[in-house]
Every structure is written in C-alpha cells, then in structure tokens.
PDB file of C-alpha atoms in Angstrom:
ATOM      1  CA  MET A   1      35.598   2.861  -6.242  1.00 45.00           C
ATOM      2  CA  GLU A   2      33.613   0.318  -4.263  1.00 46.00           C
ATOM      3  CA  HIS A   3      32.186   3.085  -2.577  1.00 49.00           C
ATOM      4  CA  GLN A   4      30.324   4.617  -5.783  1.00 45.00           C
ATOM      5  CA  LYS A   5      29.135   1.101  -6.624  1.00 43.00           C
ATOM      6  CA  ASN A   6      27.167   1.166  -3.571  1.00 42.00           C
ATOM      7  CA  ASN A   7      25.314   4.315  -3.794  1.00 40.00           C
ATOM      8  CA  GLU A   8      24.188   3.292  -7.525  1.00 42.00           C
ATOM      9  CA  ARG A   9      20.514   2.498  -7.209  1.00 40.00           C
ATOM     10  CA  LYS A  10      18.655   0.637 -10.252  1.00 43.00           C
ATOM     11  CA  PRO A  11      15.561   2.823 -11.243  1.00 47.00           C
ATOM     12  CA  ALA A  12      13.294  -0.030 -10.946  1.00 50.00           C
ATOM     13  CA  ASP A  13      13.893  -0.090  -7.280  1.00 66.00           C
ATOM     14  CA  GLU A  14      13.037   3.451  -6.944  1.00 85.00           C
ATOM     15  CA  PHE A  15      10.349   3.102  -4.006  1.00 91.00           C
ATOM     16  CA  VAL A  16       7.817   5.857  -2.837  1.00 94.00           C
ATOM     17  CA  GLU A  17       7.611   5.463   0.600  1.00 94.00           C
ATOM     18  CA  LYS A  18       4.597   7.072   2.735  1.00 95.00           C
ATOM     19  CA  LEU A  19       4.502   6.991   6.294  1.00 96.00           C
ATOM     20  CA  VAL A  20       0.618   6.577   6.969  1.00 96.00           C
ATOM     21  CA  LYS A  21       0.373   6.571  10.958  1.00 96.00           C
ATOM     22  CA  LEU A  22       2.871   7.041  13.676  1.00 96.00           C
ATOM     23  CA  ASN A  23       1.895   5.926  17.217  1.00 96.00           C
ATOM     24  CA  ARG A  24       3.249   6.553  20.720  1.00 96.00           C
ATOM     25  CA  THR A  25       2.654   4.081  23.758  1.00 93.00           C
ATOM     26  CA  ALA A  26       3.737   4.486  26.967  1.00 95.00           C
ATOM     27  CA  LYS A  27       4.786   2.019  29.564  1.00 93.00           C
ATOM     28  CA  THR A  28       4.848   2.645  32.919  1.00 95.00           C
ATOM     29  CA  VAL A  29       7.668   1.516  34.754  1.00 94.00           C
ATOM     30  CA  LYS A  30       9.579   1.912  38.139  1.00 92.00           C
ATOM     31  CA  GLY A  31      11.110   4.939  37.235  1.00 91.00           C
ATOM     32  CA  GLY A  32       8.563   6.560  35.298  1.00 94.00           C
ATOM     33  CA  ARG A  33       7.189   6.392  31.661  1.00 94.00           C
ATOM     34  CA  ARG A  34       8.825   4.200  28.964  1.00 94.00           C
ATOM     35  CA  MET A  35       7.526   5.604  25.431  1.00 95.00           C
ATOM     36  CA  SER A  36       8.008   3.122  22.486  1.00 96.00           C
ATOM     37  CA  PHE A  37       6.982   3.908  18.955  1.00 97.00           C
ATOM     38  CA  SER A  38       4.933   1.997  16.049  1.00 97.00           C
ATOM     39  CA  ALA A  39       4.995   3.137  12.430  1.00 97.00           C
ATOM     40  CA  LEU A  40       2.768   1.932   9.510  1.00 97.00           C
ATOM     41  CA  THR A  41       4.010   2.868   6.164  1.00 96.00           C
ATOM     42  CA  VAL A  42       3.335   2.248   2.566  1.00 97.00           C
ATOM     43  CA  VAL A  43       5.820   1.551  -0.389  1.00 97.00           C
ATOM     44  CA  GLY A  44       5.246   1.713  -4.063  1.00 96.00           C
ATOM     45  CA  ASP A  45       6.790   2.292  -7.231  1.00 94.00           C
ATOM     46  CA  LYS A  46       3.856   4.331  -8.959  1.00 92.00           C
ATOM     47  CA  LYS A  47       3.518   1.614 -11.433  1.00 91.00           C
ATOM     48  CA  GLY A  48       1.548  -0.994  -9.881  1.00 90.00           C
ATOM     49  CA  ARG A  49       3.395  -2.377  -7.058  1.00 94.00           C
ATOM     50  CA  ILE A  50       2.644  -1.880  -3.348  1.00 95.00           C
ATOM     51  CA  GLY A  51       3.437  -3.062   0.119  1.00 96.00           C
ATOM     52  CA  TYR A  52       2.615  -2.237   3.630  1.00 97.00           C
ATOM     53  CA  GLY A  53       4.650  -2.318   6.366  1.00 97.00           C
ATOM     54  CA  PHE A  54       3.952  -2.302  10.473  1.00 96.00           C
ATOM     55  CA  GLY A  55       7.257  -1.639  12.684  1.00 96.00           C
ATOM     56  CA  LYS A  56       7.722  -0.903  16.615  1.00 96.00           C
ATOM     57  CA  ALA A  57      10.643   0.581  18.361  1.00 97.00           C
ATOM     58  CA  ASN A  58      11.837   2.527  20.973  1.00 96.00           C
ATOM     59  CA  ASP A  59      12.618   5.083  18.491  1.00 95.00           C
ATOM     60  CA  VAL A  60      10.900   7.071  15.807  1.00 96.00           C
ATOM     61  CA  THR A  61      13.612   6.590  13.136  1.00 96.00           C
ATOM     62  CA  GLU A  62      14.105   2.715  13.861  1.00 97.00           C
ATOM     63  CA  ALA A  63      10.348   2.089  13.444  1.00 97.00           C
ATOM     64  CA  ILE A  64      10.005   3.794  10.551  1.00 96.00           C
ATOM     65  CA  ARG A  65      12.627   2.062   9.162  1.00 96.00           C
ATOM     66  CA  LYS A  66      11.493  -1.461  10.281  1.00 96.00           C
ATOM     67  CA  SER A  67       8.340  -0.815   8.814  1.00 96.00           C
ATOM     68  CA  ILE A  68       9.542   0.518   5.431  1.00 96.00           C
ATOM     69  CA  ASP A  69      11.751  -3.043   5.250  1.00 96.00           C
ATOM     70  CA  LYS A  70       8.576  -5.039   5.985  1.00 96.00           C
ATOM     71  CA  ALA A  71       6.961  -3.092   3.455  1.00 96.00           C
ATOM     72  CA  LYS A  72       9.619  -3.913   0.540  1.00 95.00           C
ATOM     73  CA  SER A  73       9.851  -7.607   1.219  1.00 95.00           C
ATOM     74  CA  ASN A  74       5.841  -8.094   1.106  1.00 91.00           C
ATOM     75  CA  LEU A  75       5.038  -6.379  -2.324  1.00 94.00           C
ATOM     76  CA  ILE A  76       1.932  -7.116  -4.772  1.00 94.00           C
ATOM     77  CA  THR A  77       0.971  -5.982  -8.025  1.00 92.00           C
ATOM     78  CA  LEU A  78      -2.191  -3.870  -8.633  1.00 90.00           C
ATOM     79  CA  SER A  79      -3.483  -4.047 -12.025  1.00 87.00           C
ATOM     80  CA  SER A  80      -4.807  -0.552 -13.469  1.00 87.00           C
ATOM     81  CA  LYS A  81      -6.219   0.427 -16.372  1.00 85.00           C
ATOM     82  CA  ASN A  82      -5.709   3.933 -17.948  1.00 88.00           C
ATOM     83  CA  GLY A  83      -4.817   5.216 -14.302  1.00 89.00           C
ATOM     84  CA  THR A  84      -7.468   3.778 -12.647  1.00 91.00           C
ATOM     85  CA  LEU A  85      -8.942   0.325 -11.463  1.00 92.00           C
ATOM     86  CA  PRO A  86     -10.547  -2.295 -14.191  1.00 89.00           C
ATOM     87  CA  HIS A  87     -13.370  -2.700 -11.670  1.00 90.00           C
ATOM     88  CA  GLU A  88     -15.340  -1.772  -8.704  1.00 93.00           C
ATOM     89  CA  VAL A  89     -14.431  -4.143  -5.556  1.00 95.00           C
ATOM     90  CA  ILE A  90     -15.033  -4.061  -1.698  1.00 96.00           C
ATOM     91  CA  GLY A  91     -12.290  -5.117   0.705  1.00 96.00           C
ATOM     92  CA  LYS A  92     -12.407  -6.709   4.289  1.00 97.00           C
ATOM     93  CA  TYR A  93     -10.488  -6.829   7.069  1.00 96.00           C
ATOM     94  CA  LYS A  94     -12.325  -7.721  10.581  1.00 95.00           C
ATOM     95  CA  SER A  95     -14.359  -4.651  10.985  1.00 95.00           C
ATOM     96  CA  SER A  96     -13.067  -2.604   8.131  1.00 96.00           C
ATOM     97  CA  SER A  97     -14.538  -2.514   4.712  1.00 97.00           C
ATOM     98  CA  VAL A  98     -13.258  -0.105   1.914  1.00 97.00           C
ATOM     99  CA  LEU A  99     -15.018   0.336  -1.310  1.00 97.00           C
ATOM    100  CA  LEU A 100     -13.169   1.135  -4.302  1.00 96.00           C
ATOM    101  CA  LYS A 101     -14.587   2.250  -7.745  1.00 95.00           C
ATOM    102  CA  PRO A 102     -13.307   3.191 -11.025  1.00 94.00           C
ATOM    103  CA  ALA A 103     -13.318   7.111 -11.912  1.00 94.00           C
ATOM    104  CA  CYS A 104     -13.007   9.041 -15.112  1.00 93.00           C
ATOM    105  CA  PRO A 105      -9.891  10.888 -15.746  1.00 93.00           C
ATOM    106  CA  GLY A 106      -9.614  14.239 -14.180  1.00 93.00           C
ATOM    107  CA  THR A 107     -11.400  12.920 -10.903  1.00 94.00           C
ATOM    108  CA  GLY A 108      -8.433  12.317  -8.922  1.00 95.00           C
ATOM    109  CA  VAL A 109      -7.910  10.175  -5.699  1.00 95.00           C
ATOM    110  CA  ILE A 110     -11.004  10.556  -3.596  1.00 95.00           C
ATOM    111  CA  ALA A 111      -9.926   8.831  -0.476  1.00 95.00           C
ATOM    112  CA  GLY A 112      -9.269   9.259   3.213  1.00 91.00           C
ATOM    113  CA  GLY A 113      -5.557   8.962   4.365  1.00 89.00           C
ATOM    114  CA  ALA A 114      -4.905   5.438   4.805  1.00 94.00           C
ATOM    115  CA  VAL A 115      -6.515   4.430   1.336  1.00 96.00           C
ATOM    116  CA  ARG A 116      -5.162   7.660  -0.395  1.00 95.00           C
ATOM    117  CA  ALA A 117      -1.441   6.516   0.822  1.00 95.00           C
ATOM    118  CA  VAL A 118      -1.969   3.196  -1.186  1.00 95.00           C
ATOM    119  CA  MET A 119      -3.572   4.761  -4.212  1.00 95.00           C
ATOM    120  CA  ASP A 120      -0.723   7.079  -4.559  1.00 94.00           C
ATOM    121  CA  ALA A 121       2.140   4.890  -3.976  1.00 95.00           C
ATOM    122  CA  ALA A 122       0.716   2.569  -6.679  1.00 94.00           C
ATOM    123  CA  GLY A 123       0.091   5.155  -9.285  1.00 93.00           C
ATOM    124  CA  ILE A 124      -3.503   5.267  -9.327  1.00 94.00           C
ATOM    125  CA  THR A 125      -4.559   8.401 -10.190  1.00 94.00           C
ATOM    126  CA  ASP A 126      -8.307   8.324 -10.380  1.00 95.00           C
ATOM    127  CA  VAL A 127     -10.269   6.406  -8.322  1.00 96.00           C
ATOM    128  CA  ILE A 128     -13.440   7.079  -5.782  1.00 96.00           C
ATOM    129  CA  SER A 129     -13.120   5.217  -2.485  1.00 96.00           C
ATOM    130  CA  LYS A 130     -15.406   5.105   0.709  1.00 96.00           C
ATOM    131  CA  SER A 131     -13.966   3.417   4.002  1.00 95.00           C
ATOM    132  CA  LEU A 132     -16.885   1.664   5.832  1.00 95.00           C
ATOM    133  CA  GLY A 133     -16.974   0.349   9.471  1.00 95.00           C
ATOM    134  CA  SER A 134     -13.660   0.714  11.789  1.00 94.00           C
ATOM    135  CA  SER A 135     -11.352   3.727  10.732  1.00 93.00           C
ATOM    136  CA  THR A 136      -8.225   1.741  12.328  1.00 94.00           C
ATOM    137  CA  SER A 137      -5.394   2.917  10.157  1.00 95.00           C
ATOM    138  CA  VAL A 138      -3.871  -0.615  10.175  1.00 95.00           C
ATOM    139  CA  ASN A 139      -6.919  -2.406   9.497  1.00 96.00           C
ATOM    140  CA  VAL A 140      -8.281  -0.002   6.577  1.00 97.00           C
ATOM    141  CA  VAL A 141      -4.843  -0.444   4.897  1.00 96.00           C
ATOM    142  CA  ARG A 142      -5.035  -4.380   5.426  1.00 96.00           C
ATOM    143  CA  ALA A 143      -8.569  -3.943   4.027  1.00 97.00           C
ATOM    144  CA  THR A 144      -7.215  -1.935   0.919  1.00 96.00           C
ATOM    145  CA  PHE A 145      -4.815  -4.301   0.258  1.00 95.00           C
ATOM    146  CA  ASN A 146      -7.574  -7.245   0.265  1.00 96.00           C
ATOM    147  CA  ALA A 147      -9.528  -5.343  -2.436  1.00 95.00           C
ATOM    148  CA  VAL A 148      -6.616  -4.917  -4.349  1.00 93.00           C
ATOM    149  CA  ALA A 149      -5.623  -8.843  -4.326  1.00 91.00           C
ATOM    150  CA  GLY A 150      -9.342  -8.974  -5.499  1.00 88.00           C
ATOM    151  CA  LEU A 151      -8.729  -7.449  -8.749  1.00 89.00           C
ATOM    152  CA  MET A 152      -8.988  -9.106 -11.826  1.00 85.00           C
ATOM    153  CA  ASP A 153      -6.873  -8.272 -14.785  1.00 80.00           C
ATOM    154  CA  ALA A 154      -9.369  -8.553 -18.321  1.00 75.00           C
ATOM    155  CA  ARG A 155      -6.348 -10.498 -20.341  1.00 77.00           C
ATOM    156  CA  ALA A 156      -6.232 -13.319 -17.085  1.00 79.00           C
ATOM    157  CA  VAL A 157     -10.068 -13.296 -17.029  1.00 80.00           C
ATOM    158  CA  ALA A 158     -10.093 -14.133 -20.817  1.00 80.00           C
ATOM    159  CA  SER A 159      -7.128 -16.554 -20.666  1.00 83.00           C
ATOM    160  CA  ASN A 160      -8.836 -18.485 -17.708  1.00 84.00           C
ATOM    161  CA  ARG A 161     -12.115 -18.770 -19.950  1.00 85.00           C
ATOM    162  CA  GLY A 162      -9.876 -19.604 -22.951  1.00 84.00           C
ATOM    163  CA  LYS A 163     -11.054 -16.696 -24.865  1.00 82.00           C
ATOM    164  CA  SER A 164      -9.486 -13.817 -26.255  1.00 81.00           C
ATOM    165  CA  LEU A 165     -10.016 -10.068 -25.596  1.00 77.00           C
ATOM    166  CA  ASN A 166     -12.188  -9.573 -28.464  1.00 78.00           C
ATOM    167  CA  ASP A 167     -14.476 -12.637 -27.636  1.00 78.00           C
ATOM    168  CA  LEU A 168     -14.665 -11.310 -23.624  1.00 72.00           C
ATOM    169  CA  TRP A 169     -15.489  -7.630 -24.767  1.00 70.00           C
ATOM    170  CA  GLY A 170     -17.432  -8.608 -27.613  1.00 58.00           C
TER     171      GLY A 170
END
C-alpha cells in the first residue's frame, strides 16, 4: 500500500529534462588518468517554469542527477504570450549575449542548442534568437536566463503604472 503512494506523482511536478552539455575532464594522477564528468541540464514544465543546473561527479549518471536536482531547486517563471515572448530582450552573462525576439505563430524555435533547450523546456513554440559573443554552453544558458528574468508582463507593467490594460494599450 505504501509503495503505491510513493510512486504517485502530481501532474504539476512533471518536468521535461534536457541535457545541454556533458563534459569529460581528466586529471592525471600517479596511476594514470582519473576521469570526472560535468553535466549542464535544463528542466521545465512547458508552462513557463524553467530552471538550470550544473553538476559534477565521477560518474555520468550521478553528474546528470545532481544537475537535475539543482535545476529543480532554482526555478523561475517565464512570462509568455500566445506561445512566444511578450517583447524583444537581450540577456548578458560575462562575455555571452543572447538576443531573444518574439515571432509569429508557425515560425518555430529558431535557436542554437543551449537556447533551444531553454525555450523547449519553457514551452515557447515561436521565437527567434541569436547568440552573440562567447558560445560556451554554461554562459549561454545563464545569459538566456538573465534575458528571461528581464521579460516584463503587460499586466505587471500596467499595475505598476497604476493603469488598466486598456489604458496601457489604448
């Protein structure tokens, strides 16, 4: 009876897990080379909640598990409008910059590997993006999250200005 309760999952906790980058590093020790792995993953519920995590371990599966756990612990909410972004935004992290533009329905996700993983996990179906500067996967993902954090929702902007949506869009 208890075993069945542990296997039950709420539909809200169902996350899409995407492995962005798996890196193998070698440390030379007395007996030869010691391998370790680092994993960068993105998780999302396809409804706007996304997170990323970076995990390191001596085993691939352990590194991936660690990164997924970290990703689930730091989730943010992305505001979307009809399957795309509400407005154009640029995100920066160190020397990586990511430009995200809203797109018409039917365009699809036009993005590179790291940005595509974030957009797919968030449930964004139409977006145009360009990665500028450094193409390091970790920095591109962080730049994308900085861009997403800078997105403004129309309702939030209207309430901050003390106006209604109709007044704002006139």
